PDB file of C-alpha atoms in Angstrom:
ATOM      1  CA  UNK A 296    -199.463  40.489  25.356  1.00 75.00           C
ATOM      2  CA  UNK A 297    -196.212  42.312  25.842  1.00 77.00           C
ATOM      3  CA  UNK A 298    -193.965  39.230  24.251  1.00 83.00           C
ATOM      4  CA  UNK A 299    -196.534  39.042  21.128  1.00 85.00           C
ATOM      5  CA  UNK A 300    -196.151  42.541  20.484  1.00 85.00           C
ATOM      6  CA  UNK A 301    -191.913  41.906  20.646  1.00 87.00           C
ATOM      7  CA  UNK A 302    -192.546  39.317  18.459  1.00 92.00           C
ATOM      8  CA  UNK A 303    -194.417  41.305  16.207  1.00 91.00           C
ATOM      9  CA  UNK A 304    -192.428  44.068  16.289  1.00 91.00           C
ATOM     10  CA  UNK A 305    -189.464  41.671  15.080  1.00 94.00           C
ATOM     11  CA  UNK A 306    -191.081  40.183  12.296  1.00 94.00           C
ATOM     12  CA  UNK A 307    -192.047  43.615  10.663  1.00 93.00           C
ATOM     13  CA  UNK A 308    -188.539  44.733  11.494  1.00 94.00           C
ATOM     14  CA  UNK A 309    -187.465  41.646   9.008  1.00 96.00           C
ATOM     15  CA  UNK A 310    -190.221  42.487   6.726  1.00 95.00           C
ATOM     16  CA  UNK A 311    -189.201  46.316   6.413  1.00 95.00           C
ATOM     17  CA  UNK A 312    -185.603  45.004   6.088  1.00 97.00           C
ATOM     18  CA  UNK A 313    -186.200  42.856   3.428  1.00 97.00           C
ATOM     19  CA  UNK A 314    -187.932  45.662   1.271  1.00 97.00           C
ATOM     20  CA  UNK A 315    -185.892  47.678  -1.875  1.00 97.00           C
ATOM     21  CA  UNK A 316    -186.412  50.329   0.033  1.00 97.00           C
ATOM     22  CA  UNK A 317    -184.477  49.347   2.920  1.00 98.00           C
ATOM     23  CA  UNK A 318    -182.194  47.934   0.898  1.00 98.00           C
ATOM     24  CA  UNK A 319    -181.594  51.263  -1.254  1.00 98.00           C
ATOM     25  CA  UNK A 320    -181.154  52.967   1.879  1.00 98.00           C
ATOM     26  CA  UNK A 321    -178.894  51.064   2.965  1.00 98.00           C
ATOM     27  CA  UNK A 322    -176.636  50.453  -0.470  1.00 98.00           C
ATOM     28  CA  UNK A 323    -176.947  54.577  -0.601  1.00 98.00           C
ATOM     29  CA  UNK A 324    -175.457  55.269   3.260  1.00 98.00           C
ATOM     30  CA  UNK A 325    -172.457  53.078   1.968  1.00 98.00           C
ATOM     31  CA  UNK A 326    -171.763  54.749  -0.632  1.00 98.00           C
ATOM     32  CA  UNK A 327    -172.162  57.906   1.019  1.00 97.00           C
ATOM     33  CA  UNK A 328    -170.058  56.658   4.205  1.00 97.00           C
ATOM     34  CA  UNK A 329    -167.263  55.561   1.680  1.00 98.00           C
ATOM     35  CA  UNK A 330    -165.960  58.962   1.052  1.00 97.00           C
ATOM     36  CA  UNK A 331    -164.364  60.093   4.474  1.00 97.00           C
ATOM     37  CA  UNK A 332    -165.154  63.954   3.291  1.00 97.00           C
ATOM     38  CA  UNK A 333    -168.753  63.670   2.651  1.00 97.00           C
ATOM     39  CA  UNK A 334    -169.116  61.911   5.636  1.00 98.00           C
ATOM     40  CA  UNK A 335    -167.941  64.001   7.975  1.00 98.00           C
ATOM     41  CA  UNK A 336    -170.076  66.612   6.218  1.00 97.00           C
ATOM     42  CA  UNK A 337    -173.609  64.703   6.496  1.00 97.00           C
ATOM     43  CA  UNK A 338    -172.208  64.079  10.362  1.00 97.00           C
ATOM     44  CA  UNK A 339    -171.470  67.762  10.779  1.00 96.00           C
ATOM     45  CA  UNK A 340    -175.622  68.518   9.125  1.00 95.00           C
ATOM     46  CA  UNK A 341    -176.746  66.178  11.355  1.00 96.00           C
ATOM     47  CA  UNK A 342    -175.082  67.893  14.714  1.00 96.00           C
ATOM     48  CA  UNK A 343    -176.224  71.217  12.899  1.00 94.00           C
ATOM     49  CA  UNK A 344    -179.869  69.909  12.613  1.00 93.00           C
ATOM     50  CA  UNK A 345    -179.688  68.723  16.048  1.00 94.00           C
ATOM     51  CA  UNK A 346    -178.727  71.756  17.576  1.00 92.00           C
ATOM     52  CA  UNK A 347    -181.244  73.469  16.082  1.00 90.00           C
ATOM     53  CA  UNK A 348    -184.312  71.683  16.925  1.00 92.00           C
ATOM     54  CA  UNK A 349    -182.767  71.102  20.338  1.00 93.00           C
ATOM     55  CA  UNK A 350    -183.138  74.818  20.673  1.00 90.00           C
ATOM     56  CA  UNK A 351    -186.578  75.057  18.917  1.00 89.00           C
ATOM     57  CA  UNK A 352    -187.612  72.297  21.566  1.00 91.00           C
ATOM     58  CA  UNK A 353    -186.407  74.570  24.425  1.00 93.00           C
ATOM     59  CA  UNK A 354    -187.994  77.721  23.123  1.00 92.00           C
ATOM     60  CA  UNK A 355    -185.188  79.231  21.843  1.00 92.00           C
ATOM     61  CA  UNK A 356    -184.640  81.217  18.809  1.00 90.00           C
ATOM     62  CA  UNK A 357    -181.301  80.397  16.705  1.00 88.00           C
ATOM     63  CA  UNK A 358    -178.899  83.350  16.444  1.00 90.00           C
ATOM     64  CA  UNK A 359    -178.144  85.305  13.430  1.00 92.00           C
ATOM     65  CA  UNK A 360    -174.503  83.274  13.411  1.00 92.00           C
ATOM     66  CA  UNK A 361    -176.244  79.667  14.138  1.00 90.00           C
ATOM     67  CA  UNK A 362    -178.648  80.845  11.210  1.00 91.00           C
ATOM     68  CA  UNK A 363    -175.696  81.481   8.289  1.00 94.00           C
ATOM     69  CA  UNK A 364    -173.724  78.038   9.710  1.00 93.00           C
ATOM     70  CA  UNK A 365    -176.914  76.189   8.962  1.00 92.00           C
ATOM     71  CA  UNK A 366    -177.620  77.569   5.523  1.00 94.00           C
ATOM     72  CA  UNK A 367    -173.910  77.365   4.936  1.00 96.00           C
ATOM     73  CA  UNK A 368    -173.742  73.696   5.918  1.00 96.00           C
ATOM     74  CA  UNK A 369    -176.926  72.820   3.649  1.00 94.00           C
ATOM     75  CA  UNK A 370    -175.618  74.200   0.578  1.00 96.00           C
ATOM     76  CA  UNK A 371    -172.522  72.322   1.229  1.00 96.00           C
ATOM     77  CA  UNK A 372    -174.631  69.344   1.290  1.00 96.00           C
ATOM     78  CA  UNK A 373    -176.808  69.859  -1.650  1.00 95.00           C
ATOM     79  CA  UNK A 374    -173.775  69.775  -3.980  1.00 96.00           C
ATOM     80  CA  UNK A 375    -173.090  66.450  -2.598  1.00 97.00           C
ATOM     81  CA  UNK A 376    -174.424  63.729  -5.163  1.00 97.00           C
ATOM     82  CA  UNK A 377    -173.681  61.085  -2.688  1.00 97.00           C
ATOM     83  CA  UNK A 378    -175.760  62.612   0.558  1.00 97.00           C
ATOM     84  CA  UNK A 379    -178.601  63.897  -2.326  1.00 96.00           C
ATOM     85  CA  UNK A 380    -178.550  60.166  -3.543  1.00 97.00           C
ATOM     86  CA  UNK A 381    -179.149  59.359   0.203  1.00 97.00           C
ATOM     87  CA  UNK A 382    -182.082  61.752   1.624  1.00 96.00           C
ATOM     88  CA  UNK A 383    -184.026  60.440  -1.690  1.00 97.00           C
ATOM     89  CA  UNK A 384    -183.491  56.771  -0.582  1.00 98.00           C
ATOM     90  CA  UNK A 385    -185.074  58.365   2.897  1.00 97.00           C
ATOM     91  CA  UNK A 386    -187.931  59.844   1.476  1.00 98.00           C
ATOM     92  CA  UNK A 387    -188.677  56.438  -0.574  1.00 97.00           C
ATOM     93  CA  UNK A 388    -188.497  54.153   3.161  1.00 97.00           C
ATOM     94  CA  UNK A 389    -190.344  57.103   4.940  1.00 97.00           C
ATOM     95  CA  UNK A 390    -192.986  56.624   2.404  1.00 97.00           C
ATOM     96  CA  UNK A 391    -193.114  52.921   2.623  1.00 96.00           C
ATOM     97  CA  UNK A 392    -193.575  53.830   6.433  1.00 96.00           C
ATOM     98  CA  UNK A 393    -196.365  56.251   5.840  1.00 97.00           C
ATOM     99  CA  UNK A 394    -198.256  53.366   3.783  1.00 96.00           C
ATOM    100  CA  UNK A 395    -197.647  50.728   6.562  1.00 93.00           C
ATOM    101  CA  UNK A 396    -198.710  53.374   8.803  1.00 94.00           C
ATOM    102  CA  UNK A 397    -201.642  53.416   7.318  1.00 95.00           C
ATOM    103  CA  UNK A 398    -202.249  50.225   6.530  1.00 94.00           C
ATOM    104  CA  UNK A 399    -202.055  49.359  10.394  1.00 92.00           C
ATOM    105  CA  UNK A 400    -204.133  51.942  11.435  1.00 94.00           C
ATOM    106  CA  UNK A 401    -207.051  51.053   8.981  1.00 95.00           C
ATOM    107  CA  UNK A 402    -208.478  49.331  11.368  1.00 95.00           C
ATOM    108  CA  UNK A 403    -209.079  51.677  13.643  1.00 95.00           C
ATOM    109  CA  UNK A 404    -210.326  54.328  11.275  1.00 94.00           C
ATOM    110  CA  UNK A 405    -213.062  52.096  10.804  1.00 94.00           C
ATOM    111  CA  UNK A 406    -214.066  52.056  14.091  1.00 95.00           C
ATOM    112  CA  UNK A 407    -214.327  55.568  14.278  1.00 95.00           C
ATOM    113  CA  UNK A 408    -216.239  55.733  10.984  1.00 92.00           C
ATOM    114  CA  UNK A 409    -218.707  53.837  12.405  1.00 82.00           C
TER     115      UNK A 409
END
């Protein structure tokens, strides 16, 4: 059971990669990653976004200081065409991923409909 579920898990891997939407994702973190500067940025608002649901996790409120850093590294990022270009190509595979969700879980949705 456990080396059909491997094996499934593999072949929708290759599906999903094979998908525009992968692909766009993909094409867009190049382009993004090509510019040293805006890379280091969308590395710095990921450590940023980290930290802060590391401390949400933990129960812990962020300062007044963490709180400024965070909306000053965001609006660094939104003028960035190249990380904007990016999160959209995210939301287009993380709606592709909602679908197949779905799609997969039909099934049992249907058993609990009766």
């Amino acid at each position: 059971m456990a080396d059909d579920m491997h094996t499934l898990g593999e072949k929708t891997a290759q599906v999903l990669q094979d998908t525009q939407e992968f692909k766009d994702l993909k094409a867009a973190f190049a382009t993004m990653k090509a510019d040293e500067e805006t890379f280091q940025l969308f590395k710095e608002f990921e450590q940023v976004q980290l930290n802060l649901q590391q401390k949400q996790m933990t129960g812990q409120q962020p300062t007044e200081d963490e709180m400024k850093h965070v909306q000053e590294v965001a609006g660094r990022v939104s003028k960035k065409d190249a990380i904007k270009a990016l999160m959209e190509k995210e939301r287009g595979l993380n709606d592709l991923l909602t679908e197949l969700n779905k799609t997969i879980t039909e099934p049992i949705q249907a058993i609990y409909k009766g």
